[in-house]
Amino acid sequence: MNSNAKTILLSLSFGFVLIITYAIFIGSFDIRSRFFPLLQQPLQTLTSTCRRLPLRVYMYDLPQRFHVGMINHRNTDDSPVTAQNLPPWPRNSGLKKQHSMEYWMMASLLYEGGDEDLEAVRVSDPESADVFFVPFFSSLSFNSHGRNMTDPETEVDHQLQIDLLEFLGKSKYWQKSGGRDHVITMTHPNAFRFLREQVNASIFIVVDFGRHPKTISNLNKDVVAPYVHIVDSFANDDAPDPFESRPTLLFFRGRTIRKDDGIVRAKLAKVLAGYDDVHYERSVASTENIKLSTEGMRLSRFCLDPAGDTPSSCRLFDAIVSHCVPVIVSDQIELPYEDEIDYTQFSLFFSFEEALRPNYMVQQLRGFRKERWVEMWMKLKNVSHHFEFQSPPRKEDAVDMLWRQVRHKLPAVQLATHRSRRLKIPDWWNRRR
């Protein structure tokens, strides 16, 4: 090939490259469709094909005496509960409300809105279920029938547990997994107290492990839930200077005579006495006192959350929805959704020893930088929706987050179920030295 031919060939090649480049630039030639046809799919389509399917939950059809029949004792209707006939949670339920999470989880499965973004969906075919929900209101049963723990009414709570175990024992799905893929709510520390050991393979929904031996309940299989908050949520917290609009440094209203870890409350009453900017008041739950607590939390920078009879307390979640930075005093507390939420971004933690050291906690709070407090206040506003129980459910509200936590337990459930089917002797792993 002579030099002229080479020059012509190079010119033509260069011109072709220029034409292709210009066509791509102005959009008349789609190189993706010519050479990379898979890239033609819109990004939304590609991501939607990878979207995780909702958790498939089968809810047992139990008679109403196991659940909503305890809300209204006058109602003798025993027809299946639906979204249409589900009774509302009573507004005057007082402290019972803090243990009503079992009601809201049931309500979320009855919801027929078809929100594709929710974490869980009810299925009618148990063969297609990932987990099984047992709609037994164990906390309400204790509060309604067994509160005194010795009177004749306590036997009603006991009998409900006996009847429930008889029902579950006949279920082939309970038998198939030994109950490991079944979800049972036990937020009151005395819920299901008579026969808890007989369902200890199941996924418990608890608020802490204060009354649960580790042979029955632990973080490996169970889900830590928030209490349902008692005070009203602070919906319009838009003060131009939120720090200065809250004149009280530290706030607490509640019972100070408690058992177990809760004895710290009586000791704190002495340590925190005499400070003008600290409000520490003994009170009992009533409509008026709940209203006063709501107002007090909204006017305070920090809200004290000491352990109750067990390591946790409803006041933490009252503080969160009040956007009052929680001051948690509990040496053994476990917190909801902690694999997703860093509580140190909006809460302060003191050990019992630190909190009871004279002047120490108050000095720490008084020296807290305004800028840092505002950051925590803003974080509280951003996370508070994770602690709302409501019907219909909403994406990433409290119940939606709980179903996500249940999903996180499934790999361990499947491992335990598969191992149990092939073991010929009691599990050596749990008996190792």
PDB file of C-alpha atoms in Angstrom, residues 28 212 301 403:
ATOM      1  CA  SER A  28     -28.754  10.324  17.682  1.00  0.00           C
ATOM      2  CA  HIS A 212     -36.180 -13.960  81.463  1.00  0.00           C
ATOM      3  CA  ARG A 301     -33.394  19.566  77.748  1.00  0.00           C
ATOM      4  CA  TRP A 403     -40.968  -7.096  61.518  1.00  0.00           C
TER       5      TRP A 403
END
